[in-house]
mmCIF file of C-alpha atoms and ligand atoms in Angstrom:
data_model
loop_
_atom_site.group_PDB
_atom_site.id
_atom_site.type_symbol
_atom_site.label_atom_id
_atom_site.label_comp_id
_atom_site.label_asym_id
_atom_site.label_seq_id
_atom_site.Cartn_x
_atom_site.Cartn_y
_atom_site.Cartn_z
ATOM 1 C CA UNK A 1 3.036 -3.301 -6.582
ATOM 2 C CA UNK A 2 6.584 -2.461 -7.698
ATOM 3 C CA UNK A 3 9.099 -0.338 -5.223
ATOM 4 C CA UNK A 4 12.336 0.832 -6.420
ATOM 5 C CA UNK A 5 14.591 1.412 -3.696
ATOM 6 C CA UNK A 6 17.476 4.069 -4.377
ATOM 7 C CA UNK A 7 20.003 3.881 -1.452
ATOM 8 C CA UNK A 8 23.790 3.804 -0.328
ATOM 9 C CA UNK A 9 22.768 0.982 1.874
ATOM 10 C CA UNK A 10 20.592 -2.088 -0.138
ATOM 11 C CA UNK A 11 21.872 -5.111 2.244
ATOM 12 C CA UNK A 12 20.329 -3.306 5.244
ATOM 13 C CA UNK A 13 16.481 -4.666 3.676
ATOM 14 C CA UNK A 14 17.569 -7.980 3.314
ATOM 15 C CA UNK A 15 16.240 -9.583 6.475
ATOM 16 C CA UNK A 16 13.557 -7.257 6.291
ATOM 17 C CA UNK A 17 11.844 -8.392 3.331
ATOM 18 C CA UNK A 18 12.640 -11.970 4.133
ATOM 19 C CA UNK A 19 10.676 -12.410 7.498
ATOM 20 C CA UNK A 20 6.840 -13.067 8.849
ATOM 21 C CA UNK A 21 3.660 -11.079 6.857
ATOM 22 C CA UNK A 22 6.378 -9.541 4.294
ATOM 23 C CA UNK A 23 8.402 -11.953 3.488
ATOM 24 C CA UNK A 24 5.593 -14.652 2.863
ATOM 25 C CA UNK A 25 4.045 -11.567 0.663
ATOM 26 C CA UNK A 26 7.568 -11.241 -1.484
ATOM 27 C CA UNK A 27 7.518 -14.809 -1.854
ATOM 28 C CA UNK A 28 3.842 -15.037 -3.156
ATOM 29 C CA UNK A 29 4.750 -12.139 -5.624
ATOM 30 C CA UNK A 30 2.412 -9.729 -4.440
ATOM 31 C CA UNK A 31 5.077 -7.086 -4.974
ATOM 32 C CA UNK A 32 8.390 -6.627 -6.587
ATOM 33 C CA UNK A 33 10.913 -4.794 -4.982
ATOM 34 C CA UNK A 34 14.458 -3.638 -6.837
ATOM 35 C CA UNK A 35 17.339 -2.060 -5.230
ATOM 36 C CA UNK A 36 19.711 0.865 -6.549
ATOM 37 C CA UNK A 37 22.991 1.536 -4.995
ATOM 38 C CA UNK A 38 23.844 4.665 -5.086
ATOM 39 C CA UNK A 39 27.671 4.446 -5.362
ATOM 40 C CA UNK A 40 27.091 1.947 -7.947
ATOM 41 C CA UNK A 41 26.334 5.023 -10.323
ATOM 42 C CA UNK A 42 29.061 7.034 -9.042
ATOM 43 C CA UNK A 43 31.661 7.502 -11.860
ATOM 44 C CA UNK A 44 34.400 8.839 -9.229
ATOM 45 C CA UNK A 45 36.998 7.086 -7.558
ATOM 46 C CA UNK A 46 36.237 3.983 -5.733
ATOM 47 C CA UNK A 47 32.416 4.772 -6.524
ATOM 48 C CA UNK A 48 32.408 7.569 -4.114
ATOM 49 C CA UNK A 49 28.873 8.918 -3.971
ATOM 50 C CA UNK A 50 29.403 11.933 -1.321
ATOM 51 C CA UNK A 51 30.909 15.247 -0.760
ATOM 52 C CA UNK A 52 31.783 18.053 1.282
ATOM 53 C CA UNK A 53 29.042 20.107 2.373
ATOM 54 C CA UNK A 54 28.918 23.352 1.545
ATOM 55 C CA UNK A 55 28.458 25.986 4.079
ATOM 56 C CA UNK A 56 28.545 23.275 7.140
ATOM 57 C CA UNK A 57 30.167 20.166 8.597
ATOM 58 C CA UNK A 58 29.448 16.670 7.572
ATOM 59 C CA UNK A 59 29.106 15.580 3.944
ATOM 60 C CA UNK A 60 26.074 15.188 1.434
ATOM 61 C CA UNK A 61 25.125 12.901 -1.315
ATOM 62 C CA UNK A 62 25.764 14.377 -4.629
ATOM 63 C CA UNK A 63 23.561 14.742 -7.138
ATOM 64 C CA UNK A 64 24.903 13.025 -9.867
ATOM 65 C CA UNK A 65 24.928 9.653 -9.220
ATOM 66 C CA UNK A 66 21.324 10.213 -7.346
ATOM 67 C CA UNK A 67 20.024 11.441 -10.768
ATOM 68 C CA UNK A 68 21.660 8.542 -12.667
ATOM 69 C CA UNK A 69 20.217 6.003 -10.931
ATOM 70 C CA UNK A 70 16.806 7.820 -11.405
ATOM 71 C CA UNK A 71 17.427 8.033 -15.133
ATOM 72 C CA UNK A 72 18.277 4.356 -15.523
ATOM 73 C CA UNK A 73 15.226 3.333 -13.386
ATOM 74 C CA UNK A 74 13.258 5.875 -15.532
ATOM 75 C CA UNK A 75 14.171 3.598 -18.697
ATOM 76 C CA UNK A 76 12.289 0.386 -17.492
ATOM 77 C CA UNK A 77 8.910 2.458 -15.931
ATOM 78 C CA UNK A 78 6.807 3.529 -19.202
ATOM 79 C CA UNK A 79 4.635 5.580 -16.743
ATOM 80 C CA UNK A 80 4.917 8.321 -14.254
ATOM 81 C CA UNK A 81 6.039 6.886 -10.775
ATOM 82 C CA UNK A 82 5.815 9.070 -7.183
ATOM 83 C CA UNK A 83 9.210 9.546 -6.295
ATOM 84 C CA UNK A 84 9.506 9.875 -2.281
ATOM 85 C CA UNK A 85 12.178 11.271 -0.655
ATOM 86 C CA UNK A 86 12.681 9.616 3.195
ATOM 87 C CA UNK A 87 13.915 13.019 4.944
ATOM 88 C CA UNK A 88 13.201 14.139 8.763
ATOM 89 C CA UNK A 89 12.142 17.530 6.604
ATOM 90 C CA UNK A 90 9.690 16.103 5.280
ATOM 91 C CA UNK A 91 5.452 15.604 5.912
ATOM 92 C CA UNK A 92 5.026 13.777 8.767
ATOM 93 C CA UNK A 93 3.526 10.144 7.672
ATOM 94 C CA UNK A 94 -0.007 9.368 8.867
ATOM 95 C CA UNK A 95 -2.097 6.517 7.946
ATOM 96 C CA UNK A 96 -4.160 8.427 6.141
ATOM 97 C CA UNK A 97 -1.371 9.596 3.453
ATOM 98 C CA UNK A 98 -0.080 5.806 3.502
ATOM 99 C CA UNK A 99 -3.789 5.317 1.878
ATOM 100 C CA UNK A 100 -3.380 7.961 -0.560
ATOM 101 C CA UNK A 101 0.073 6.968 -1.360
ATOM 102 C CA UNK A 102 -1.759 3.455 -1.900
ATOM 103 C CA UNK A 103 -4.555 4.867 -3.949
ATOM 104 C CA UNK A 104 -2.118 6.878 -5.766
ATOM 105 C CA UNK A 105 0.174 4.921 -7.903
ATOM 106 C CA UNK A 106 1.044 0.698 -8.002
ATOM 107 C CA UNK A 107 4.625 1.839 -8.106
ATOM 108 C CA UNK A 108 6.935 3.934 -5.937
ATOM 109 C CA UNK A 109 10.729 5.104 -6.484
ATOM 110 C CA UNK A 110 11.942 5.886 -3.113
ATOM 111 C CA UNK A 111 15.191 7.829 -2.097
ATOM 112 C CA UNK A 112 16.897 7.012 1.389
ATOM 113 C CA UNK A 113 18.856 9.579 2.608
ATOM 114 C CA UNK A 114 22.486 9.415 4.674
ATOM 115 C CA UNK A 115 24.975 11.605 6.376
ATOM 116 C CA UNK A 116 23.360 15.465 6.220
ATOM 117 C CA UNK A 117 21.178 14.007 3.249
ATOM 118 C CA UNK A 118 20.785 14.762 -0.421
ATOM 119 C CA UNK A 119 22.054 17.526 -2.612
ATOM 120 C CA UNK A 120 18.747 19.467 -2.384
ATOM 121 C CA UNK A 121 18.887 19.815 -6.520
ATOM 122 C CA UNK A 122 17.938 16.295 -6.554
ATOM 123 C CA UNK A 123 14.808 17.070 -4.187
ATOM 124 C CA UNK A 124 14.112 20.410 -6.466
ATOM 125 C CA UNK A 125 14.344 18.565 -9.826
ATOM 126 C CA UNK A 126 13.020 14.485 -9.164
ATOM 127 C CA UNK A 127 11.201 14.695 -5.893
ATOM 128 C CA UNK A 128 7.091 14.439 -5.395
ATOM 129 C CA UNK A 129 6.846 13.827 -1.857
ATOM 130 C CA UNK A 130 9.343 14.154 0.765
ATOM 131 C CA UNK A 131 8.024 11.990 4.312
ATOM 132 C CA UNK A 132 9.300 11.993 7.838
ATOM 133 C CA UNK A 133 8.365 8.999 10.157
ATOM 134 C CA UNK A 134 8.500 11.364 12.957
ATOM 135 C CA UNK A 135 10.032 13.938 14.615
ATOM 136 C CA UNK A 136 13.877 12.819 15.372
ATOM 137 C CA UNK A 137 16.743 11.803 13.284
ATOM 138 C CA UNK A 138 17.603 8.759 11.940
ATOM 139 C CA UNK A 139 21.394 8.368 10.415
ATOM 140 C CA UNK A 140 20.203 6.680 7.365
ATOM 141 C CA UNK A 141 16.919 6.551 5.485
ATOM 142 C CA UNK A 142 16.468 2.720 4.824
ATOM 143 C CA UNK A 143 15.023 2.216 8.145
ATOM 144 C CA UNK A 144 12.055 5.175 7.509
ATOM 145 C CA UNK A 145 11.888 3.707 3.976
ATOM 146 C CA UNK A 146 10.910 0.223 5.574
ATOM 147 C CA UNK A 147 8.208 1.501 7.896
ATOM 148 C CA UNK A 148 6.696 3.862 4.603
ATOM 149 C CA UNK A 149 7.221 -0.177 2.702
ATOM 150 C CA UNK A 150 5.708 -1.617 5.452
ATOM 151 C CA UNK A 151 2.350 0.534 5.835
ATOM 152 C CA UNK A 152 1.785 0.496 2.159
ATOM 153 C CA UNK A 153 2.023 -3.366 1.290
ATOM 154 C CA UNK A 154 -0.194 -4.323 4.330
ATOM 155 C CA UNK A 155 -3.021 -2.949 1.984
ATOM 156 C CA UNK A 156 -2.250 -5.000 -0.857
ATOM 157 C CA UNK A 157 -5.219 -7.532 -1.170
ATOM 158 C CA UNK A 158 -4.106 -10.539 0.543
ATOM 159 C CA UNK A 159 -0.985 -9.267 2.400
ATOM 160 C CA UNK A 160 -3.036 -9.933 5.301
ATOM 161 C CA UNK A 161 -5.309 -12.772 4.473
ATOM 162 C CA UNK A 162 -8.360 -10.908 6.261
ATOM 163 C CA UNK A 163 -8.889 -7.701 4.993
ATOM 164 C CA UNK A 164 -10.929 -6.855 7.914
ATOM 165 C CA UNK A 165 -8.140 -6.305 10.044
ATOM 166 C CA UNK A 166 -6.917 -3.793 7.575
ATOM 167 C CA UNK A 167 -10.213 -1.957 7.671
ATOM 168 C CA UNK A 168 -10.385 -2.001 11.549
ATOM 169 C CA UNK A 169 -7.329 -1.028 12.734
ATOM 170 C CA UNK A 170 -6.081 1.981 14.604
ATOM 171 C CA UNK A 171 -6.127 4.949 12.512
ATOM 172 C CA UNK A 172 -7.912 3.682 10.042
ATOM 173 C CA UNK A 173 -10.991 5.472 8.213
ATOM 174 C CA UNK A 174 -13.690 3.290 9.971
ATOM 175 C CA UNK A 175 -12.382 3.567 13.864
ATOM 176 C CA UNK A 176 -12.693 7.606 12.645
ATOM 177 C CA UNK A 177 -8.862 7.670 12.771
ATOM 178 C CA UNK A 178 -8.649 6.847 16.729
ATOM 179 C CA UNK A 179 -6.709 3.867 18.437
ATOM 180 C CA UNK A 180 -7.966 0.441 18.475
ATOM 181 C CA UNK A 181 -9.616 -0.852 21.502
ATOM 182 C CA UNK A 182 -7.562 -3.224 23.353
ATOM 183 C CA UNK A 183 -7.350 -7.156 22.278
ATOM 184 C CA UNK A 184 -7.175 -10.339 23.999
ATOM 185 C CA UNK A 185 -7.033 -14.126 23.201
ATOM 186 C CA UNK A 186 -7.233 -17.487 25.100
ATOM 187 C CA UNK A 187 -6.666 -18.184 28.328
ATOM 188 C CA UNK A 188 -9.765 -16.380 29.474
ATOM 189 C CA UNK A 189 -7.765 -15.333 32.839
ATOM 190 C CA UNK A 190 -4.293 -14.923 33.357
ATOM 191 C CA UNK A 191 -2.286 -13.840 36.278
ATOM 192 C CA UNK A 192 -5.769 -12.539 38.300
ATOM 193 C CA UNK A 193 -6.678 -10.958 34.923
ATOM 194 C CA UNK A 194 -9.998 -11.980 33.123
ATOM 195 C CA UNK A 195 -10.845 -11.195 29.111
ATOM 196 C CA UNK A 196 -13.692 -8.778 29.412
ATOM 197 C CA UNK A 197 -16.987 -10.789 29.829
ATOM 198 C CA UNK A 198 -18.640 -8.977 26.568
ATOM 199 C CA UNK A 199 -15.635 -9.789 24.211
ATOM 200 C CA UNK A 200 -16.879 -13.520 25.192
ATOM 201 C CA UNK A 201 -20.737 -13.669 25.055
ATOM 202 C CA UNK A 202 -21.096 -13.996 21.176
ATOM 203 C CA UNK A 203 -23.428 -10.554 21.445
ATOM 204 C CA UNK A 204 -22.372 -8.636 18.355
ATOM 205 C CA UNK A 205 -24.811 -5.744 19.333
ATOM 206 C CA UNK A 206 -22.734 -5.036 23.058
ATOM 207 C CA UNK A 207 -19.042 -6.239 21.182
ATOM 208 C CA UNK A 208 -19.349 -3.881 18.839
ATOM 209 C CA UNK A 209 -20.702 -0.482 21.805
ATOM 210 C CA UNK A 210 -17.759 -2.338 23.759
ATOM 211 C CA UNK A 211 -15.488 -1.818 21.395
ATOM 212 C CA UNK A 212 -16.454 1.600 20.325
ATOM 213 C CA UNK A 213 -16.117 2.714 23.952
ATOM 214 C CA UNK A 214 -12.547 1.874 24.290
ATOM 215 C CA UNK A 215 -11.402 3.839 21.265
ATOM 216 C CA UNK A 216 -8.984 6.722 22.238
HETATM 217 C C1 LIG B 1 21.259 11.948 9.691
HETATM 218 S S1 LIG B 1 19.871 12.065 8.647
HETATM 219 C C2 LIG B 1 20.044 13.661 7.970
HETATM 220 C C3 LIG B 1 19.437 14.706 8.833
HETATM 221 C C4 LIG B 1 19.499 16.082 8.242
HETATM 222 N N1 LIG B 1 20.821 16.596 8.275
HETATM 223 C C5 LIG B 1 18.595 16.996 9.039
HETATM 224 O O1 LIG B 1 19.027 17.575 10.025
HETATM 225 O O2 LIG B 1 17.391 17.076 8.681
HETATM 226 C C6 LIG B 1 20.296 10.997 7.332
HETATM 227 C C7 LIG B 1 19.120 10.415 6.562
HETATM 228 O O3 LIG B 1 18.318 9.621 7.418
HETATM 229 C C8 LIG B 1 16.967 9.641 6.984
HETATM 230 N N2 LIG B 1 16.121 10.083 8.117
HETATM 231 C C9 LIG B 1 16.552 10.486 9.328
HETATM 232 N N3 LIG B 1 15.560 10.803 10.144
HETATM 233 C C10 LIG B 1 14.416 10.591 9.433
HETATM 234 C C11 LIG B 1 13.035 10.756 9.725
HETATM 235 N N4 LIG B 1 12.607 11.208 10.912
HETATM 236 N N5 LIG B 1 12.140 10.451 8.763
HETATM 237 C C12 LIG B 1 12.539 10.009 7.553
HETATM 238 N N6 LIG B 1 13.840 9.828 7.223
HETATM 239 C C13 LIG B 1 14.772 10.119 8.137
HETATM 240 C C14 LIG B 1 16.905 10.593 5.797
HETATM 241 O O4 LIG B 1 16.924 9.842 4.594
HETATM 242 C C15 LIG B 1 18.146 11.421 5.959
HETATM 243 O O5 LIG B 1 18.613 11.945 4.736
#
């Protein structure tokens, strides 16, 4: 998998794709990941990339240097890419588009917003999908861009080492899209709390209606 990241912000991934399940991933080369800065592509003064908004306070990135970093990733990709826009406008992200996203393409250009956003020409012109991670506001799109990163590697075989846990996880297709029933590990009772005797009696037949009955 290869993500191109197009932001004002590249440092703010850094630890991100250095620690725990990603990081190791990175390392191993099960993706590639390149950063764009936006105000590198800026040809005004001290690499400005923003303006005045029009019509309302606050300022927007401008197109132009949006576009050329676009372009110049656009000359290294020989085939069509989904470019996704990270915008509280957009679809709201469920697991279920992180699998289609994953089915869709091996590579991924996505745009991280700041300040009131981008110039909405960009969005009209370059933009496939634009996705929210929820319903508030963020002040810069790196962080939304991470959890979309996040959701999409995990499927990448051997991200996780067990692709079981992938398949059986909350949301996913075979728990029907509910929430995972709850998990435990050693010690077997801990402050007055015991593991639920089932989830210890080796009975696959009764783990498995356990389990099923403590979906929500
Ligand atoms: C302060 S926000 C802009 C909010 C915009 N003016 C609005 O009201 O919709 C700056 C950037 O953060 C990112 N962002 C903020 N909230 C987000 C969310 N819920 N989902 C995805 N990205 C978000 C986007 O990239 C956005 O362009």
């Amino acid at each position: 998998m290869k993500i191109h990241i197009i932001s004002m912000f590249p440092d703010a991934f850094e630890s991100y794709f250095e620690s725990s399940i990603i990081g190791r991933a990175k390392e191993n080369n099960l993706f590639e990941v390149f950063f764009y800065k936006i105000n590198d592509f800026s040809t005004k003064k001290f690499k400005q990339a923003d303006d005045k908004a029009y019509g309302m306070h606050g300022q927007v990135i401008s197109p132009e240097p949006v576009a050329k970093a676009i372009e110049f990733v656009f000359e290294y990709i020989w085939k069509k890419v989904p470019i996704i826009y990270m915008t509280p406008r957009g679809k709201i992200l469920t697991q279920e588009q992180v699998e289609n996203f994953y089915k869709t393409s091996d590579e991924y250009i996505i745009l991280c917003g700041h300040y009131e956003g981008i110039d909405q020409r960009i969005i009209d012109l370059y933009v496939n999908y634009e996705v929210s991670i929820w319903e508030y506001i963020l002040s810069s799109g790196e962080l939304s861009a991470m959890v979309l990163i996040d959701s999409l590697i995990r499927h990448i075989p051997w991200v996780l080492g067990n692709k079981i846990s992938l398949e059986e996880e909350s949301f996913s297709q075979k728990l029907n899209r509910q929430k995972e029933y709850p998990v435990y590990t050693r010690p077997q009772e801990f402050m007055e709390k015991k593991v639920p005797e089932v989830l210890m009696s080796w009975n696959h037949k009764e783990i498995e209606q356990w389990k099923k009955k403590n979906l929500s």
